[in-house]
Structures are given as structure tokens and as C-alpha cells.
C-alpha positions as a printed Julia matrix, in Angstrom:
585×3 Matrix{Float64}:
  -5.5   -14.79    2.82
  -8.09  -16.55    5.73
  -7.33  -16.08    9.44
  -8.4   -17.7    12.37
  -9.53  -16.64   15.58
  -7.26  -18.03   18.72
  -7.84  -21.15   20.05
  -5.68  -21.34   22.19
  -2.6   -22.2    19.81
   0.86  -24.2    20.87
   3.6   -23.11   20.51
   4.25  -25.29   17.82
   1.41  -24.74   15.92
   2.42  -21.01   16.14
   5.68  -21.94   14.28
   4.27  -23.8    11.21
   1.86  -20.79   11.17
   4.32  -17.65   11.32
   6.97  -20.04    8.67
   3.57  -19.76    6.3
   3.12  -16.32    7.13
   6.13  -14.1     4.99
   8.89  -16.37    6.13
   9.86  -15.67    8.85
  11.64  -16.8    11.97
  10.05  -19.09   14.6
  10.22  -17.17   18.42
  11.95  -20.31   21.0
  10.88  -19.8    24.74
  12.36  -17.36   26.35
  11.45  -16.09   30.27
   9.9   -12.62   30.72
  11.52  -10.09   32.34
  13.54   -7.18   30.9
  16.7    -6.27   29.16
  19.32   -9.05   29.48
  22.97   -9.45   29.37
  24.16  -10.03   26.15
  26.83  -12.99   25.54
  30.74  -12.2    26.62
  31.99   -9.93   24.39
  28.72   -7.29   23.68
  28.86   -6.2    20.29
  29.74   -3.16   18.39
  28.32    0.72   20.34
  28.34    3.71   18.44
  31.44    6.17   18.01
  32.47    8.77   16.17
  34.67    8.77   13.35
  35.54    9.34   10.04
  34.38    8.32    6.64
  36.69    5.76    6.05
  36.7     4.27    8.73
  33.04    3.68    8.7
  33.94    2.28    5.35
  32.35    4.97    3.33
  33.37    7.29    0.52
  33.4    10.79    1.93
  32.35   12.57   -0.76
  29.11   11.18   -1.41
  28.48   11.97    3.18
  29.71   15.47    1.64
  26.81   15.86   -1.19
  23.88   14.31    1.42
  24.81   17.41    3.56
  25.03   19.41    0.42
  21.61   18.66   -1.34
  19.95   18.14    2.05
  20.67   22.19    2.95
  19.08   22.89   -0.62
  15.62   21.51    0.77
  15.87   24.71    3.18
  15.05   26.7     0.74
  12.03   27.27   -1.54
  11.69   23.63   -2.75
   9.76   24.14   -5.28
   7.81   27.01   -2.75
   7.7    26.82    0.91
  11.38   25.37    2.29
  10.86   21.38    3.18
  12.53   21.87    7.24
  13.1    24.53    8.86
  16.01   22.69    9.74
  17.03   19.06   10.69
  19.51   16.44   11.86
  21.36   14.41    9.62
  22.89   11.47   11.62
  24.33    8.38    9.71
  27.21    5.93    9.98
  27.74    1.51    9.02
  29.26   -0.4    11.67
  29.99    0.62   14.71
  30.73    4.38   13.11
  28.74    7.29   13.34
  30.63    9.49    9.76
  28.08   11.67   10.07
  25.85   13.59   12.29
  24.87   17.14   11.95
  22.1    19.78   12.05
  21.28   22.35   10.01
  19.02   25.19    9.73
  16.54   26.13   13.03
  14.63   24.23   15.62
  12.32   26.94   16.5
  12.35   29.81   13.5
   8.44   30.44   13.41
   5.96   31.75   16.56
   3.35   31.53   13.51
   2.01   30.99   10.39
  -0.56   33.74    8.61
  -3.01   31.83    6.17
  -3.92   35.06    4.07
  -0.44   35.83    3.47
   0.57   32.13    3.26
   4.15   33.07    5.29
   5.5    32.66    8.65
   5.35   35.04   10.94
   9.26   34.77   12.66
  11.06   34.95   15.65
  12.73   37.84   16.57
  16.48   36.83   15.52
  17.56   36.76   19.24
  14.86   34.22   20.09
  15.24   31.63   17.15
  16.48   28.07   17.94
  19.27   26.99   15.49
  19.77   22.7    15.15
  22.57   21.1    17.17
  23.32   17.56   17.32
  21.55   16.54   20.16
  18.42   18.73   18.81
  14.62   16.54   20.22
  11.82   15.99   17.5
   8.76   14.87   18.17
   8.71   11.46   16.29
   5.43   11.34   15.61
   5.27    7.39   13.57
   8.28    6.81   13.9
   6.54    5.85   17.63
   5.56    3.27   16.02
   8.66    1.23   16.01
   9.02    2.06   20.25
   4.93    0.04   20.56
   6.09   -2.09   18.15
   9.74   -3.5    19.82
   7.26   -3.75   22.91
   5.0    -6.23   21.61
   7.86   -8.56   20.19
   9.31   -8.47   23.55
   6.32   -9.99   25.2
   5.4   -12.19   21.85
   9.13  -13.43   22.8
   8.63  -13.67   25.93
   5.42  -16.3    25.78
   2.65  -13.96   27.03
   1.79  -12.98   23.42
   0.7   -14.72   20.5
   1.62  -13.27   17.3
  -1.92  -15.1    15.54
  -3.72  -14.52   18.37
  -7.15  -12.35   18.04
  -6.9    -9.05   19.7
 -10.48  -10.03   21.13
  -8.63  -12.16   23.86
  -7.34   -9.6    25.22
  -9.36   -7.04   24.74
 -12.91   -8.78   24.48
 -14.69   -5.21   24.08
 -12.35   -4.77   21.12
 -14.57   -7.96   19.75
 -17.45   -5.4    19.07
 -18.42   -4.36   14.66
 -16.88   -7.24   13.09
 -13.51   -7.15   14.28
 -13.42  -10.43   16.56
 -11.29  -12.46   13.86
  -8.53   -9.12   13.83
  -4.7   -10.8    15.13
  -2.12   -8.9    17.21
  -0.12   -9.58   13.33
  -2.84   -7.58   11.76
  -2.3    -4.97   14.09
   1.88   -4.9    13.57
   1.64   -5.06    9.97
  -1.72   -2.64    9.38
  -3.91   -5.5     7.26
  -6.58   -5.51   10.02
  -9.05   -3.63    7.74
  -8.95   -0.65   10.21
  -9.55    2.87    8.26
  -6.56    5.43    9.09
  -8.13    7.35   11.49
 -10.58    8.61   13.15
 -10.76   11.55   15.86
 -10.64   10.35   19.23
  -9.77   13.62   19.73
 -13.17   14.86   19.36
 -14.37   12.31   21.91
 -14.67   14.16   25.76
 -13.52   11.19   28.14
 -10.83    8.16   27.74
 -14.01    6.0    27.54
 -15.73    8.01   25.32
 -12.27    7.43   23.18
 -12.04    3.03   23.87
 -15.86    3.1    22.77
 -15.0     5.02   19.97
 -12.41    2.53   18.86
 -14.92   -0.73   20.23
 -17.21    0.24   18.08
 -15.23    0.85   15.1
 -15.96   -1.67   12.46
 -13.39   -2.57   10.03
 -13.49   -1.25    6.56
 -11.72   -4.37    5.68
 -12.05   -7.76    6.48
  -9.33   -8.11    8.07
  -6.47   -9.78    6.21
  -7.93   -8.76    2.4
  -5.59   -5.43    1.98
  -3.21   -3.15    3.5
  -4.18    0.0     5.04
  -1.98    1.9     7.38
  -3.49    2.64   10.15
  -2.9     4.68   13.49
  -5.65    2.61   15.19
  -4.05   -0.78   15.3
  -1.14    0.62   17.22
  -3.35    2.88   19.54
  -4.81   -0.64   20.02
  -1.82   -2.45   20.17
  -0.83   -0.33   23.42
  -4.31   -1.15   25.24
  -2.63   -4.29   24.46
   0.06   -4.32   25.73
  -1.0    -1.7    28.9
  -3.29   -4.75   30.05
  -0.96   -7.67   29.43
   1.71   -6.36   31.31
  -0.65   -3.95   33.73
   1.96   -0.95   33.23
   1.17    2.38   31.43
   3.25    2.42   27.81
   5.65    4.87   28.66
   6.64    3.27   31.57
   7.0     0.36   29.34
   8.79    2.9    27.52
  11.3     3.86   29.66
  12.09    0.11   31.38
  12.34   -2.18   28.44
  14.12    0.05   25.71
  15.5     3.53   27.04
  16.54    2.9    30.27
  18.24   -0.16   29.1
  19.79    0.98   25.9
  20.77    4.45   27.95
  18.55    6.79   25.2
  18.26    9.04   28.15
  17.04   12.36   25.66
  14.06    9.8    24.58
  10.79    9.66   26.18
   6.94   10.9    25.84
   5.83   14.22   27.27
   9.4    15.59   27.57
   9.65   17.46   30.78
   9.55   22.09   30.31
  12.89   21.83   30.63
  13.55   20.81   27.76
  11.5    22.89   25.57
  14.49   24.97   24.77
  16.18   21.7    23.36
  12.94   21.1    20.98
  12.01   21.47   17.16
   9.23   23.16   17.14
   6.36   21.52   14.97
   3.57   23.12   13.83
   0.6    26.93   14.34
  -2.06   23.94   14.95
  -5.35   25.36   14.56
  -8.51   24.96   12.66
  -9.28   23.7     9.99
  -5.65   22.08    8.69
  -4.99   21.13   12.16
  -8.13   19.18   13.91
  -7.53   21.2    17.69
  -6.74   25.13   17.88
  -3.15   24.6    20.55
  -1.35   27.7    18.43
   2.42   27.01   17.94
   3.65   23.51   19.18
   6.35   23.08   20.95
   7.49   20.61   23.5
   4.1    19.25   22.94
   3.49   16.13   21.02
   1.51   17.51   17.26
  -0.51   14.64   16.66
  -3.85   15.51   17.85
  -4.94   11.88   19.28
  -1.87   11.07   21.02
  -2.05   14.68   22.6
  -6.18   13.94   23.23
  -4.89   10.61   24.95
  -2.03   12.86   27.09
   0.4    12.45   25.2
   1.19    8.58   25.4
  -0.24    6.64   22.31
   0.97    3.95   19.97
   0.77    5.57   16.94
   3.16    8.94   18.41
   3.92   10.97   20.86
   7.69    9.31   21.45
  10.69   12.19   21.03
  14.12   11.54   20.72
  17.21   12.44   19.63
  19.13   11.25   16.08
  21.92    9.92   18.34
  19.09    7.78   20.15
  17.74    7.38   17.34
  21.05    5.92   16.05
  21.36    3.07   19.06
  18.54    1.83   19.11
  18.57    1.26   15.17
  22.99   -0.72   16.25
  20.46   -2.66   18.44
  18.59   -4.45   15.47
  21.45   -4.87   13.33
  23.41   -6.23   16.35
  20.86   -8.61   16.3
  18.65   -7.24   19.3
  21.7    -6.27   21.62
  23.57   -3.02   22.1
  27.96   -3.6    24.36
  26.56   -6.04   26.75
  22.24   -5.51   27.2
  19.78   -7.03   25.18
  16.56   -6.49   24.25
  15.87   -8.39   22.44
  16.78  -11.98   21.18
  18.1   -12.14   17.13
  14.87  -14.28   15.71
  12.96  -11.32   16.78
  14.69   -9.37   15.43
  14.69  -11.52   12.38
  10.5   -11.1    12.52
  10.31   -7.36   12.25
  12.51   -7.45    9.36
  11.11  -10.22    7.29
   8.03   -9.15    4.89
   4.53  -10.68    6.36
   2.86   -9.03    2.94
   3.61  -11.3     0.94
   0.19  -10.96   -0.32
   0.36   -7.98   -1.29
   3.51   -6.97   -3.28
   4.66   -3.36   -2.75
   3.48   -2.59    0.57
   5.83   -5.12    2.23
   6.19   -5.3     6.45
   7.89   -6.97    9.29
   6.28   -6.57   12.39
   6.2    -2.67   12.49
   8.99   -1.71   10.43
   8.21   -1.02    7.23
  10.21   -2.84    4.16
  11.73   -1.9     0.8
  10.53    1.59    0.41
  11.46    3.11   -2.35
   9.48    6.42   -2.02
  11.38    6.97    1.34
  14.21    4.98    1.36
  16.28    5.41   -2.25
  18.63    3.81   -3.46
  19.14    2.03    0.32
  15.44    0.09   -0.05
  16.26   -4.01   -0.5
  14.0    -6.4     0.46
  15.7    -6.51    4.44
  15.67   -2.54    4.51
  13.55   -2.09    7.06
  12.01    2.18    8.58
   9.28    4.27    9.37
   8.73    7.99    8.4
   7.07   10.44   11.5
   4.77   12.91    9.77
   6.42   16.34   11.64
  10.21   15.33    8.89
  11.27   12.19   10.52
  12.78    9.08    8.98
  15.39    5.6    10.26
  16.42    3.57    8.15
  18.48    0.22    8.54
  20.16   -1.61    5.74
  20.89   -4.84    7.12
  22.66   -5.36    4.05
  25.69   -2.98    4.1
  25.49   -2.8     7.95
  24.19    1.16    7.59
  22.21    3.32    9.35
  20.5     6.59    8.26
  18.35    9.24   10.29
  17.12   12.21    8.87
  14.91   13.97   11.93
  13.42   17.52   10.23
  10.7    19.49   11.28
   8.74   19.48    8.19
   5.98   20.68    9.74
   7.39   24.08   11.21
   5.13   26.31   10.72
   2.86   24.83    8.6
   1.52   21.55    7.51
   0.54   22.48    3.89
   4.64   23.68    3.01
   6.24   19.89    2.94
   5.31   17.38    0.03
   6.8    14.24   -0.61
   9.96   12.72    0.52
  12.14   14.22   -1.34
  14.92   14.78    1.58
  14.01   11.5     2.97
  15.39   10.26   -0.9
  17.85   12.42   -1.47
  20.13   11.49    1.74
  18.92    7.47    1.04
  20.25    7.84   -2.02
  23.99    9.63   -0.9
  23.92    6.98    1.39
  24.52    4.22   -0.65
  26.38    5.52   -3.12
  28.41    6.38    0.06
  29.37    2.77   -0.06
  31.08    0.96   -1.88
  31.05   -1.73   -4.42
  34.57   -2.87   -4.64
  34.96   -3.84   -8.97
  35.19   -7.59   -9.75
  38.35   -7.66  -11.73
  40.65   -4.29  -12.13
  40.98   -1.38  -10.75
  37.6     0.53  -11.81
  34.56   -1.2   -13.33
  31.95    0.7   -15.76
  29.28    2.33  -13.33
  25.35    3.45  -14.55
  24.53    6.45  -12.34
  21.65    6.79   -9.92
  19.64    9.57  -11.76
  15.76    9.73  -12.36
  13.91    9.96  -16.05
  18.21    8.77  -18.36
  18.9     6.4   -20.58
  22.19    5.43  -19.95
  24.17    2.7   -22.62
  27.45    0.84  -22.45
  28.62   -0.29  -26.12
  31.5    -2.36  -27.93
  32.38   -1.8   -30.59
  31.24   -3.84  -33.66
  32.87   -7.75  -34.05
  33.17  -10.02  -36.25
  31.5   -12.98  -35.04
  30.26  -15.09  -37.96
  32.22  -17.64  -37.86
  29.73  -18.77  -34.97
  29.75  -19.73  -31.29
  30.72  -17.0   -30.07
  30.19  -15.68  -26.69
  30.34  -13.0   -24.39
  31.31  -12.88  -20.67
  31.8   -10.57  -17.14
  30.91   -9.74  -14.28
  27.27   -8.08  -13.18
  25.95   -6.3   -10.8
  22.56   -4.39  -10.23
  19.94   -3.59   -7.42
  17.05   -1.43   -9.6
  13.82   -0.05   -9.09
  11.91   -3.1    -9.43
   9.91   -3.17  -12.49
  10.25    1.14  -12.96
  14.22    1.04  -13.26
  16.07   -1.8   -15.83
  19.9    -3.38  -17.8
  19.05   -4.48  -20.87
  21.65   -6.48  -22.9
  21.03   -5.7   -26.7
  22.98   -6.3   -29.64
  22.43   -4.82  -33.43
  23.46   -6.23  -37.07
  22.43   -2.76  -38.26
  25.26   -0.62  -37.27
  23.31    0.46  -34.28
  19.89    1.53  -36.45
  17.84   -1.49  -34.17
  18.36   -2.64  -31.05
  16.55   -6.54  -30.12
  17.62   -7.23  -26.32
  19.71  -11.02  -26.14
  19.1   -13.68  -23.76
  21.92  -14.39  -20.73
  22.61  -16.78  -18.39
  23.91  -15.61  -14.5
  25.42  -18.25  -13.01
  22.18  -20.71  -13.17
  19.31  -18.44  -13.99
  18.48  -17.44  -17.22
  17.47  -14.15  -18.69
  14.94  -14.43  -21.02
  13.77  -11.42  -21.58
  17.73  -10.19  -22.0
  17.12   -7.68  -18.73
  16.98   -7.89  -15.18
  15.35   -5.59  -12.33
  15.52   -4.84   -8.77
  17.52   -6.48   -6.21
  20.17   -9.26   -7.51
  21.2    -9.47   -3.63
  24.47   -6.32   -3.89
  26.62   -9.61   -5.16
  28.34  -10.02   -9.34
  27.66  -12.13  -11.11
  28.74  -13.37  -13.69
  27.04  -13.24  -16.89
  27.11  -15.49  -20.4
  25.26  -14.77  -23.27
  25.55  -16.84  -26.29
  26.08  -14.17  -29.38
  24.25  -14.82  -32.67
  27.15  -15.36  -36.02
  27.33  -11.9   -38.02
  30.65  -10.08  -39.49
  29.43   -6.62  -38.07
  27.3    -7.06  -34.7
  27.15   -4.48  -31.9
  26.53   -5.04  -28.64
  25.27   -2.99  -25.35
  24.15   -2.31  -22.06
  21.06   -0.1   -21.95
  19.99    0.84  -18.26
  16.92    3.05  -18.06
  14.87    4.69  -15.37
  11.65    6.28  -14.43
  10.94    9.91  -13.86
  10.67    8.97   -9.63
  13.02    6.52   -7.59
  16.03    4.47   -8.68
  18.09    2.11   -6.93
  21.68    1.69   -6.56
  22.66    0.62   -9.94
  24.56   -1.03  -12.4
  27.9    -1.69  -12.39
  29.29   -3.78  -15.54
  33.12   -5.36  -15.17
  35.65   -7.5   -17.51
  33.98   -7.28  -20.98
  34.97  -10.37  -23.64
  33.74  -11.3   -26.4
  35.71  -15.09  -28.01
  35.0   -17.79  -29.63
  36.81  -21.71  -28.79
  39.43  -20.76  -31.03
  40.47  -16.44  -30.55
  39.33  -13.17  -28.28
  38.04  -11.47  -29.77
  37.91   -8.4   -27.56
  39.31   -8.12  -24.31
  38.68   -4.77  -22.2
  42.35   -5.83  -19.96
  43.51   -4.94  -23.33
  43.98   -1.21  -23.56
  43.15   -0.9   -26.88
  40.15   -2.67  -27.14
  38.59   -0.53  -23.21
  39.61    2.79  -25.51
  37.1     1.21  -28.31
  34.2     1.54  -25.82
  31.58    4.1   -26.34
  30.15    4.94  -23.09
  26.94    7.32  -22.8
  25.69    7.94  -19.04
  28.08    5.31  -17.71
  31.73    6.02  -15.82
  34.24    4.13  -14.34
  33.74    4.2   -11.19
  36.33    3.22   -9.09
  34.46    2.94   -5.03
């Protein structure tokens, strides 16, 4: 992909370019100014309610909490976090808001024994619903929203070069980097540089000006803090306001997010989750226990206000932000973005880099922390301190997991297992209604599993026999597959059987990935044989899973006779399920 330098693009030219770059919607002109009033009636605001009121299954929310609590113990050697706040909901209802564990537990880390030095029990602070967390890289979402607001208002151009706004930035081969490439991590910047080693602000800026891209801009995806730090500099130059002032004026104050800000005051400290005993060599700076100040070394050296890190917030405030975006940029009667702008944040601009799907600021379709909530439009972000936000517009659901997983030290935590487990349970809590009758066959959502659903042997020798059923699937793309198979040898060997869903042919007899989370009508022509066996085989790998697969209304018929009909009790009793089970969602 080749990118051109800014040449004073008109909005019509920008529209054509944006449409070519990932299919995002163009933005109509919008007057500059702060958050505006929403249309009469507004859009949903949040309230606590039951799982049923949220349209969720309560058992799976309870299991979400149980699994999250298991990570307070060895997982596998040390706790993944000292504590966490879990928040999940759908529509305008928050059906789960639960603190677990401890917000402040350790005073230090003993590297010689690889143990945490605990505060006396009376000085430890339990998690609370309103505990404030250092969001780390989740902060990038706020910077991105601020940038999209400026794009919406016509003051910032998505395809403009960064150097158009910051001429000094164009040094060292960066003259072609665009605003879009900053927002989608395709600028070519390396992951980070130790700005904290530069003693003055001016010298930190000089390090950025002199930094050369690792890759030609637009040719590779590489996640980098430098992208959002650079975007901060653009926004501050463009508006004449510091990033913390922009955050307050454009997002948190209009939305009533009173527990979200940079550099929380000392009075907040008892309500803030502690992070790391920051000392070299595992930290870039010797700071001791970091508690109430930003954990990220570069953000700390920038005075606590940075485009990539530094925002502190609580679960409820993040849920308000998530609800705003799921509402199309409006919360109640307050609008901070137009729907077209939100669409840009939820549309993949990185189609040239499969697996690294990215909207403007938001990551998309990432099973490694979104778990079974991941869809091509599921948007989210994680933070190094143990935080995450996941928004699924397909089911209108949202999940926030805020953990202090670098407390007492970053080396205790690995992977994203608690995030994945929580997302899997919330995904499962969204019911899939059977296509026919009261139940449908469900494959389950287990890792490293082969599950089979087998029909009894049927006599199709008269010819022209067909299988008909309803099919629903959402699996980890390519890694997890659902295959229709047939056997003419009493099940000793099986071969894939082609089938059709609506107007799409599946010649391989297999489906994988995303199907829209809707039921599909399936038809398969069956070979003629006196003893033909059919089965569905669902296989998953060892890492992540999607929402699984459902099969309903199994029926085999010729032009003259029905050979099998699942709605008949005798036929239903002859189905052999291994790993599949009837689901009554």
C-alpha cells in the first residue's frame, strides 16, 4: 500500500480515499465546538439491573465471576492480579459490577525470593466498585476519540501527513506518515523508545523528531506508543490546549465521567489500585511502589499526561464511554461524536494486514483478549497494567475487566487468560434462540476439542436424498472448524460433504470464522447408499474459541419420503452426541 503526502485534499477527495482504505464511511462536515445536544429523546444511559433485564443468561455471568476469582490464586505460579473490578452488560443495563480481591496489597517486591512484601492486613485496601485504575494503553482510546472529533469538525485531515501540522516531525524519513497511520499503527515506528532518559521536554521531542521508521510507512503493522504520543502533539498544536484539558472538556465533563482524568489528586489515592514496585532492571526508573501516579515510565516523564498512557478511570466511567460509542456517539442527550465518526472507529482500515484489524484507535476482532466476543466489528483495547475494554455492537454488549496485574511486579502476569475467560462467559451469556422448537444442538466452547453429532445410518439408495437443517456458527477463523461428513463404511472412515447455505456454496464441507451470528438454511445433496451415516464434526485448537456452532431442525428426505426428522421423538433419540448438547438459550 502506497501513501501520498498531504496536498490540501478536499473533503470529496478524502471521502474517496477513506472508502478505498477499509470501506469506512465518509464524514460529513460538522461545526467546530464542544459536545452537542443529542436528538430529542436521547439514547440509552446506564442503570444497574438483572441479567434477565439485560437479555443475558445469569448462570454464565455467575461463572464469569467464579473464573475471575480463580486468577487471584496461582495461575499458574503467581496470581494474575491482586484484584479486579468486573463490569458487564447489554443495552442500557449493567448486569454485573463486581469487585474481587485487593486494590492495595503489597508494599514491595522481593526479587531474591520472587515474593511480594505485603502491607499489614489493616493497611491493605480491598477492591471496590468505584476503585480507580491506571488504564495504561486503554488511554489511547481517549486520544483517538479526541482526534476523530477534530476530523469530524474539519480541523484535522485523516490522510494529511503529520508533518503538515508538525513540520519538525518530518525528519528522518517520516515526512510521509499520515494521521491515519498513527491511529492504525501502520506508521513504521518501532514499539517505543525510552523518552524518560532525556532530561528535558525539548530533548524528548528531539528524540521523536529524529526517530526513523523501522519500516516504510503503510507497509507493515507494528503497535507503537510513539504513534499516540505523536498524535497528542498534533492535537495540542492544533487546538492550543493540553491533552488533559481536551480530555476534560471534550469527553469526561460532557459525559459526566467524574472519576476519569490524568494525574489524579492526592485525595484520590486511597481509592486507586496500586501498581508496581518499579525498580531497575524490570522498570526503566527506580520509583518504588507506584500508587496514584502513572505507571508507564514515558508518561511519567511527560508529567503524567501522554497520548499513549496516563488516564485513570473506574469501571462505571468506562462503561459510560462504551455505551456512548455503542449508541453511535451519544449518551442520553449528550453527543460527543456523530454516528459516521464512530463507524470509522469500528471499521477495519488494516485490510492489508490480516490478523491486525484496526479501526481508528480501536483494535478489532482480536480473540487473544476478546475471546468469543470477537467479531469483525468488536472493538476494544488492553492496558499493560491489566485493564481492558471490549465492545460488541453485534450483540450490543460490553465488558470491562480492570485488574492491577503488575502489582507487585510485571513478571508475575503473563498472557490474557482472565480477559479471555470473562469474554467467553459474556459471549455465552448472550442467548442464541433455537431456529425450530425449544432446543438446538450446541457444540460447546471448549479448547482443544473434537465434538461430533451423528445421525443414524440411513438408506439413501433411492437417490436424490437431501439433508436440510438450520446452521449457526461463529468460530476462531481457520483455527476452529465445523465440517459436515458422510460415511459409507459404518463410520470407519469419513469424508467431507459439500453443502449450501442460502446462496453460498461450501464445496469443502466446512465453515469457519464469522457468519453474522444468524441462522442459515443448509441443504446438502447426499450420495446414494443403503447405509449412509452423517455427522457434524466441530474441532478447536488449544488457544482461543469463538461462540461455537448450533445445528437445528435436522431432516433428511427424498422427493417422496422423509428418512429422518429430528422433530419426531423416535428419530431425535437416535442422534449420537459426543461433546454436543441440547441448548435452551
